[in-house]
Coordinates of N, CA and C in Angstrom, one line a residue:
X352 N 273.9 0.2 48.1 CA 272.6 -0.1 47.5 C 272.7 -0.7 46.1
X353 N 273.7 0.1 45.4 CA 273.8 -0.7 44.0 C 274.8 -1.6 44.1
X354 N 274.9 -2.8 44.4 CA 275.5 -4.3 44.4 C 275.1 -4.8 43.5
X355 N 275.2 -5.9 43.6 CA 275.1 -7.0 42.9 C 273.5 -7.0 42.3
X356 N 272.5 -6.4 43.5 CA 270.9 -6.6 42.6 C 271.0 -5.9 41.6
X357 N 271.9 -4.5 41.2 CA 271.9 -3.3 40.3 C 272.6 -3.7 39.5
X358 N 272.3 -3.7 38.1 CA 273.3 -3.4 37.4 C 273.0 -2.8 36.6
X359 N 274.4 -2.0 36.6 CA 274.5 -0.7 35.5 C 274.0 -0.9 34.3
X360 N 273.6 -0.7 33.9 CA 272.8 0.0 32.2 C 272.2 -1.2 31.4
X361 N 271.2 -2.3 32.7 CA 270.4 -3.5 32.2 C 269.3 -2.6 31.7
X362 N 268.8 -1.4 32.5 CA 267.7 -0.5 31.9 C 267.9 0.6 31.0
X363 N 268.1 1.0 29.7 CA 268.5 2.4 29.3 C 267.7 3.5 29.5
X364 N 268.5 4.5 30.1 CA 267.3 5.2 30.7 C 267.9 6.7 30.1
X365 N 267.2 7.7 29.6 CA 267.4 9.1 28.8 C 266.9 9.7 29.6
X366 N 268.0 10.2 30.7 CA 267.6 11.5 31.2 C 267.1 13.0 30.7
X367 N 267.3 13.2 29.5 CA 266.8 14.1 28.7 C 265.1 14.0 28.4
X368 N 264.8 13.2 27.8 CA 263.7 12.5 27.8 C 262.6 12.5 28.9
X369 N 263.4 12.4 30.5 CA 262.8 12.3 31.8 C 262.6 13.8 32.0
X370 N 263.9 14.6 31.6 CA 263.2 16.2 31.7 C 262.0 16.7 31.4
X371 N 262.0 16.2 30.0 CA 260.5 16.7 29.5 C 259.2 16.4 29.7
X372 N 258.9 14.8 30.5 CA 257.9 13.6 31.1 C 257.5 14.7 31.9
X373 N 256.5 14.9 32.2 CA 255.3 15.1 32.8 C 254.9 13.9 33.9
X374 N 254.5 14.2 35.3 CA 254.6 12.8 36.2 C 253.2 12.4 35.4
X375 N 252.8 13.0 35.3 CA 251.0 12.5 34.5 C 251.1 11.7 33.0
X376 N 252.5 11.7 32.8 CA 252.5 11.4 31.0 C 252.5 9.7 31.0
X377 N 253.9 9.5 31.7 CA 253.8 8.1 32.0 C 254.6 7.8 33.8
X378 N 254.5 6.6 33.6 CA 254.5 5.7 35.2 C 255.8 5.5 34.8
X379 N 256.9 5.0 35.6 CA 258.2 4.5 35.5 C 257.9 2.9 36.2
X380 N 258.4 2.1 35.7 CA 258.5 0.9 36.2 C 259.5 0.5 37.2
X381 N 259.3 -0.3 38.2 CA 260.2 -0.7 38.8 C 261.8 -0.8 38.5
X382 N 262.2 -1.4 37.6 CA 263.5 -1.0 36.8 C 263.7 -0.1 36.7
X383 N 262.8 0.9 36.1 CA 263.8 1.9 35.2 C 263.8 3.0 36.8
X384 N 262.8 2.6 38.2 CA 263.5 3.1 39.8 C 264.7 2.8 40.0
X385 N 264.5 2.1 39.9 CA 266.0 1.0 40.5 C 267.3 1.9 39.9
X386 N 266.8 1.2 38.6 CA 268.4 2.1 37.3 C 268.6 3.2 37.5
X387 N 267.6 4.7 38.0 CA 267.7 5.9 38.6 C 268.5 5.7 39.8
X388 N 268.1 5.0 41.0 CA 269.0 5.0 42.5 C 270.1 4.8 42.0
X389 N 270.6 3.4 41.1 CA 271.7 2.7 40.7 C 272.8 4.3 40.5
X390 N 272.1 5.0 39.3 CA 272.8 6.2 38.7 C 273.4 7.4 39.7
X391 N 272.3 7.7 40.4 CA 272.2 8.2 41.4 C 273.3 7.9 42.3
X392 N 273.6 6.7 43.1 CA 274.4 6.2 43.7 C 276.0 5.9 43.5
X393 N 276.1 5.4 41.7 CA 276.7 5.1 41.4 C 277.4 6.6 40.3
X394 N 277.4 7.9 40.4 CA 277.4 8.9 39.4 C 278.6 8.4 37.9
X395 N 278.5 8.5 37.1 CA 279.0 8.3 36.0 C 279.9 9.5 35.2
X396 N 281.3 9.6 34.9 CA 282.1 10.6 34.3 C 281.1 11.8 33.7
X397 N 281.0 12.9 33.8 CA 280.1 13.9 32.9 C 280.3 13.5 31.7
X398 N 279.4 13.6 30.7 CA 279.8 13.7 29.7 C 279.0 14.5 28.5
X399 N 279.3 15.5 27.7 CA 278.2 15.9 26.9 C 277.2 14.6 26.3
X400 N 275.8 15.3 26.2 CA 274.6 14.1 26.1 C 273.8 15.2 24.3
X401 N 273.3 14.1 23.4 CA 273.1 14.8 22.3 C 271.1 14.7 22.5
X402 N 270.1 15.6 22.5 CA 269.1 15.0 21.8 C 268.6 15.6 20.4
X403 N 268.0 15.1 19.7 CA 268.0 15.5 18.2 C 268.3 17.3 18.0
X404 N 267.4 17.8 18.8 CA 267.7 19.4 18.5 C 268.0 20.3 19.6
X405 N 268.4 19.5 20.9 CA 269.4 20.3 21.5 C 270.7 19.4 22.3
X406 N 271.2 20.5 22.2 CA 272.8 19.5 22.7 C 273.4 20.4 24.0
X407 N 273.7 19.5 24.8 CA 274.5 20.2 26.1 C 275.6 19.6 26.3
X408 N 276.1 20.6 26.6 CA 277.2 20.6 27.1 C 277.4 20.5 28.6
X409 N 278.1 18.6 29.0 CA 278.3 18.5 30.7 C 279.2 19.6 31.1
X410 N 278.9 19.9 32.0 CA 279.7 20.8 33.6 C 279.7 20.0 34.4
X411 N 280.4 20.5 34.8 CA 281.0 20.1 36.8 C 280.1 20.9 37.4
X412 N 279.0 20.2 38.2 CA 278.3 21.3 39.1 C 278.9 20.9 41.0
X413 N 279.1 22.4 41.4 CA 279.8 22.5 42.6 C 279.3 22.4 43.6
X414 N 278.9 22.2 44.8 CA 278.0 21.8 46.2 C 277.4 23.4 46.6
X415 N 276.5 23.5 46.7 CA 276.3 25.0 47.7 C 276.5 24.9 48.1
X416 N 277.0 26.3 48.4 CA 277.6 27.0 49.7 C 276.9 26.7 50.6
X417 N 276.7 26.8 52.1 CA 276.0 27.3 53.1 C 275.5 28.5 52.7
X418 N 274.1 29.2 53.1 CA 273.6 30.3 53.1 C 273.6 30.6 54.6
X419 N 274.4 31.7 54.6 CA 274.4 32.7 56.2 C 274.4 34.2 55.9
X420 N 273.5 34.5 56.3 CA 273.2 35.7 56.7 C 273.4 36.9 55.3
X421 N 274.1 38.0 55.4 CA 274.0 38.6 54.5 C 275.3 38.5 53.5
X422 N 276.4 37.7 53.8 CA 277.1 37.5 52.4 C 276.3 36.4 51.3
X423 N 275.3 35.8 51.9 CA 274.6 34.8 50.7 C 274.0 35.5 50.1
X424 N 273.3 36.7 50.3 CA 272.4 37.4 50.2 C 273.0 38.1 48.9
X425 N 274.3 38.3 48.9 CA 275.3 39.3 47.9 C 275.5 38.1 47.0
X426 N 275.8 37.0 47.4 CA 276.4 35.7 46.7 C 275.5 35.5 45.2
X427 N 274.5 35.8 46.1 CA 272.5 35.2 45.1 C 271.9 36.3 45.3
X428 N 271.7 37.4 44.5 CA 271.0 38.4 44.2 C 269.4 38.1 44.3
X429 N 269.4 37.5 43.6 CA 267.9 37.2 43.4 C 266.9 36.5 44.3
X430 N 268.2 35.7 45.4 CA 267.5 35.4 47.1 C 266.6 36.3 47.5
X431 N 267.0 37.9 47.6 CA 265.8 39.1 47.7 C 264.6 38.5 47.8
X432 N 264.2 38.1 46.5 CA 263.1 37.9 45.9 C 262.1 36.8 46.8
X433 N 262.7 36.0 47.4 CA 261.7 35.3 47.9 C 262.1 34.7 49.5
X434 N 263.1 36.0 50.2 CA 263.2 36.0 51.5 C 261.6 35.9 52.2
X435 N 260.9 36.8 51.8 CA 259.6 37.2 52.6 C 258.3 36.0 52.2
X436 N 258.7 34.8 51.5 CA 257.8 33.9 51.2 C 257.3 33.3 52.8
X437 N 256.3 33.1 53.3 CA 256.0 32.4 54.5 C 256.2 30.7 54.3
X438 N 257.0 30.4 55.1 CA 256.8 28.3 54.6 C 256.3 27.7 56.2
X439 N 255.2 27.0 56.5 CA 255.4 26.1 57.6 C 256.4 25.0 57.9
X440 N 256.2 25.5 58.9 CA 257.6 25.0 59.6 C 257.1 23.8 60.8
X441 N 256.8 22.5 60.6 CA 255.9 21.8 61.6 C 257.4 20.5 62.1
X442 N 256.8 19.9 63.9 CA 258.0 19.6 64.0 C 257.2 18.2 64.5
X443 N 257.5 17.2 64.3 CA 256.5 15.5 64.6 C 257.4 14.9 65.9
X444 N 256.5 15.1 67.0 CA 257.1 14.1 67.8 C 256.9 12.6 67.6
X445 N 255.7 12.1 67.1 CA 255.8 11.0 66.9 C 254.3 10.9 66.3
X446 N 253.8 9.4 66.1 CA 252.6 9.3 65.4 C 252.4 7.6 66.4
X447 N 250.6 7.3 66.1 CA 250.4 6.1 66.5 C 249.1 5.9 66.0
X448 N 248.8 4.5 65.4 CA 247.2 4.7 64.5 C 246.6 4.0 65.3
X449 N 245.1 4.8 66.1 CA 244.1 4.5 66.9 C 242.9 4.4 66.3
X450 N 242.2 3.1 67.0 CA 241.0 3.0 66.3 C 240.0 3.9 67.0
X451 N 238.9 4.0 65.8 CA 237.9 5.1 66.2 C 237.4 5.2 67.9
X452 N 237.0 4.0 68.5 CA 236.7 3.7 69.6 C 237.7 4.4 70.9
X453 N 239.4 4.0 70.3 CA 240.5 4.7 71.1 C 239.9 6.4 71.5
X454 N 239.7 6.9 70.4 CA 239.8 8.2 70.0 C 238.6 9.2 70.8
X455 N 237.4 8.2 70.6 CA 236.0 8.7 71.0 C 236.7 8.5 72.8
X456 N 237.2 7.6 73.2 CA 237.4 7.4 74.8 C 238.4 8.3 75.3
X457 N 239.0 9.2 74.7 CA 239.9 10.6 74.8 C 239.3 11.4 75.7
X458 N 240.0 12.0 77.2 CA 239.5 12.5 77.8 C 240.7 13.6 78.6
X459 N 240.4 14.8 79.3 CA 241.5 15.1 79.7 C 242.4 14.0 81.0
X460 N 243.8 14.2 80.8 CA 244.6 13.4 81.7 C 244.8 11.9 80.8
X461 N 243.9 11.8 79.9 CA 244.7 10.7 78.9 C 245.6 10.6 78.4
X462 N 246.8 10.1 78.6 CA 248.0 9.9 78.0 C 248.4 8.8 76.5
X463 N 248.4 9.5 75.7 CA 248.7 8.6 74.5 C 250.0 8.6 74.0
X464 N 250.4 7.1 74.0 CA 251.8 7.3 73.9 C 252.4 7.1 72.4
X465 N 253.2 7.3 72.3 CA 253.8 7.5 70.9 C 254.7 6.6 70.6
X466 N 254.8 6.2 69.3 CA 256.1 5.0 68.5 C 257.0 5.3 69.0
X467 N 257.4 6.5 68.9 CA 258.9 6.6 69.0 C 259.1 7.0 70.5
X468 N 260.4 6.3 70.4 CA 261.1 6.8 72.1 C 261.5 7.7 72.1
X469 N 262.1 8.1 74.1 CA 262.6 8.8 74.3 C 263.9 9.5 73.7
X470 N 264.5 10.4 73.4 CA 265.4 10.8 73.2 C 265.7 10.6 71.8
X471 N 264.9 10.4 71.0 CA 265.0 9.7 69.3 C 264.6 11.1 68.6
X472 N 265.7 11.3 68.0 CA 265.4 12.5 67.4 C 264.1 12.8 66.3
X473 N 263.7 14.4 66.7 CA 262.4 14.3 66.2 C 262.3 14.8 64.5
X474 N 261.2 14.5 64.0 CA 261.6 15.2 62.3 C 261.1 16.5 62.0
X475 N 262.1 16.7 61.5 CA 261.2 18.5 61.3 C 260.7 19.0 59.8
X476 N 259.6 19.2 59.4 CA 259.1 19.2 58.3 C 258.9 21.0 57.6
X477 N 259.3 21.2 56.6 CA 258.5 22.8 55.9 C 258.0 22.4 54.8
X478 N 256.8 23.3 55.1 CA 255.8 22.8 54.1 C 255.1 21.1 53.8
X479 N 255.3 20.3 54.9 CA 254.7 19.1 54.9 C 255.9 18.3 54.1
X480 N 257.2 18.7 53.8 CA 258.1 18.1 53.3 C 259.6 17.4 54.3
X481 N 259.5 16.2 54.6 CA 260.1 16.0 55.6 C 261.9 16.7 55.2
X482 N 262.5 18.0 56.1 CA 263.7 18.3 55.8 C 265.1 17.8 56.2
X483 N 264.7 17.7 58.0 CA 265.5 17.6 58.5 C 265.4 17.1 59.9
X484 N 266.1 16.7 61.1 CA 265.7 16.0 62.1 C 266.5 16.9 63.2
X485 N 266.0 16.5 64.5 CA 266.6 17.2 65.4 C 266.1 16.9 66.5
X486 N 267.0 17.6 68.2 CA 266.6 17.2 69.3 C 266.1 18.4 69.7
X487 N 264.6 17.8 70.9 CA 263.9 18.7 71.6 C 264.9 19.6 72.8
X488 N 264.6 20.8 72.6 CA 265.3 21.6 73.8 C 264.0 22.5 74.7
X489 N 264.5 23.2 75.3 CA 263.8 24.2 76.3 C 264.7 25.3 76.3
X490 N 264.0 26.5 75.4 CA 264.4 27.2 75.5 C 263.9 28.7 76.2
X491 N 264.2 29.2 77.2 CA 262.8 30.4 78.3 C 262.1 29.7 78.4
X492 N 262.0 28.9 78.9 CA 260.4 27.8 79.0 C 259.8 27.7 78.0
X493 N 260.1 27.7 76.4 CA 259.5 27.4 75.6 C 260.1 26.1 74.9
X494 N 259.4 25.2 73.9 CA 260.0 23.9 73.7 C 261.0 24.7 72.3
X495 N 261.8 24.2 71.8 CA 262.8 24.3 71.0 C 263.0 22.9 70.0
X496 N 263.8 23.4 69.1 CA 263.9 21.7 68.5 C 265.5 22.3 67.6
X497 N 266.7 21.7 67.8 CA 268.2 22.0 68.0 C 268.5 20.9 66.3
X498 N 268.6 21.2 65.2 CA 268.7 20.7 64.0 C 269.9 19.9 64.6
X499 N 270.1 18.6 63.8 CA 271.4 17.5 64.4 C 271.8 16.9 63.1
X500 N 270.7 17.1 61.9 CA 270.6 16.4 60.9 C 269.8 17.1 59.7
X501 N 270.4 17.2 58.4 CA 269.8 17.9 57.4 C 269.8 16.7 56.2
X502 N 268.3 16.7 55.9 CA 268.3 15.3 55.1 C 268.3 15.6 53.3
X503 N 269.3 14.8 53.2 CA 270.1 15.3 51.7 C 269.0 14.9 50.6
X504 N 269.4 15.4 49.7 CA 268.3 15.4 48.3 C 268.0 13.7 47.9
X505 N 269.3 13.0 47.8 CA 269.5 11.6 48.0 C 268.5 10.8 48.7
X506 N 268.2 11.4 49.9 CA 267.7 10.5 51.0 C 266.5 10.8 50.7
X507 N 265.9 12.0 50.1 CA 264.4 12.2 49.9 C 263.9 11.8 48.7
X508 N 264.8 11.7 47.7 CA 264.5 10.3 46.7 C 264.2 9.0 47.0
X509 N 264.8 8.7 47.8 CA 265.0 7.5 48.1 C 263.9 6.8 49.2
X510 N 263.2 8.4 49.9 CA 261.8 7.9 50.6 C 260.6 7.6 49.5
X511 N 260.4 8.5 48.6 CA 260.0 8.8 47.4 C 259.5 7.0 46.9
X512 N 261.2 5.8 46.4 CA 260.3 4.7 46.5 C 259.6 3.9 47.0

């Protein structure tokens, strides 16, 4: 993605500065998108970053772990805290935009068919947040949906532009 249209540091951009932005404060321009994926894509040596009155110090931050069962639970104490949160969990087989006329002619035994084909894995959303994709199963005669794909922080930026 970052070729030749990207180039590194045509936009300067203070990630420090982006911490404290408020989405309400200001808009980002097309550029200073771009120069984020660029960064993003392209990660840069850690390095400590100074702003006038506080200073950090870079780390190395490490991939999580998988969370399974009850050693994550010991791993992250504070998991406790918000096992019992309820999240929807909704799964899209597909979508199609009908006009009002389509919709009013709806009747039982109407079949409405859908964008996406057969066998094209479906997306599976929590909280209206698209997470992850997967194929439909049958499971006791109920429908199932078998995770194949978990979509990275990266990828949901990247729907984002």
């Amino acid at each position: 993605m970052c070729s030749s249209e990207c180039s590194r540091g045509t936009v300067p951009f203070n990630f420090l500065l982006l911490r404290r932005i408020k989405m309400s404060d200001a808009l980002l321009s097309q550029a200073e998108i771009d120069a984020l994926l660029c960064q993003l894509s392209e990660p840069e040596p850690a390095k400590p970053a100074f702003d006038e009155a506080i200073a950090v110090n870079a780390t190395e931050i490490q991939p999580a772990k998988a969370v399974q069962g009850k050693t994550a639970r010991k791993d992250h104490p504070n998991l406790e805290r918000i096992l019992d949160i309820p999240l929807n969990v909704m799964v899209s087989l597909g979508e199609i935009r009908k006009e009002v006329q389509d919709i009013l002619a709806l009747h039982p035994g109407t079949i409405v068919e859908l964008e996406r084909i057969a066998n094209e894995p479906v997306d599976i959303f929590i909280n209206g947040k698209l997470i992850a994709r997967g194929e439909v199963v049958v499971v006791d005669e109920r429908f199932g949906v078998r995770v194949t794909h978990i979509i990275s922080p990266h990828e949901r930026i990247k729907r984002l532009v």
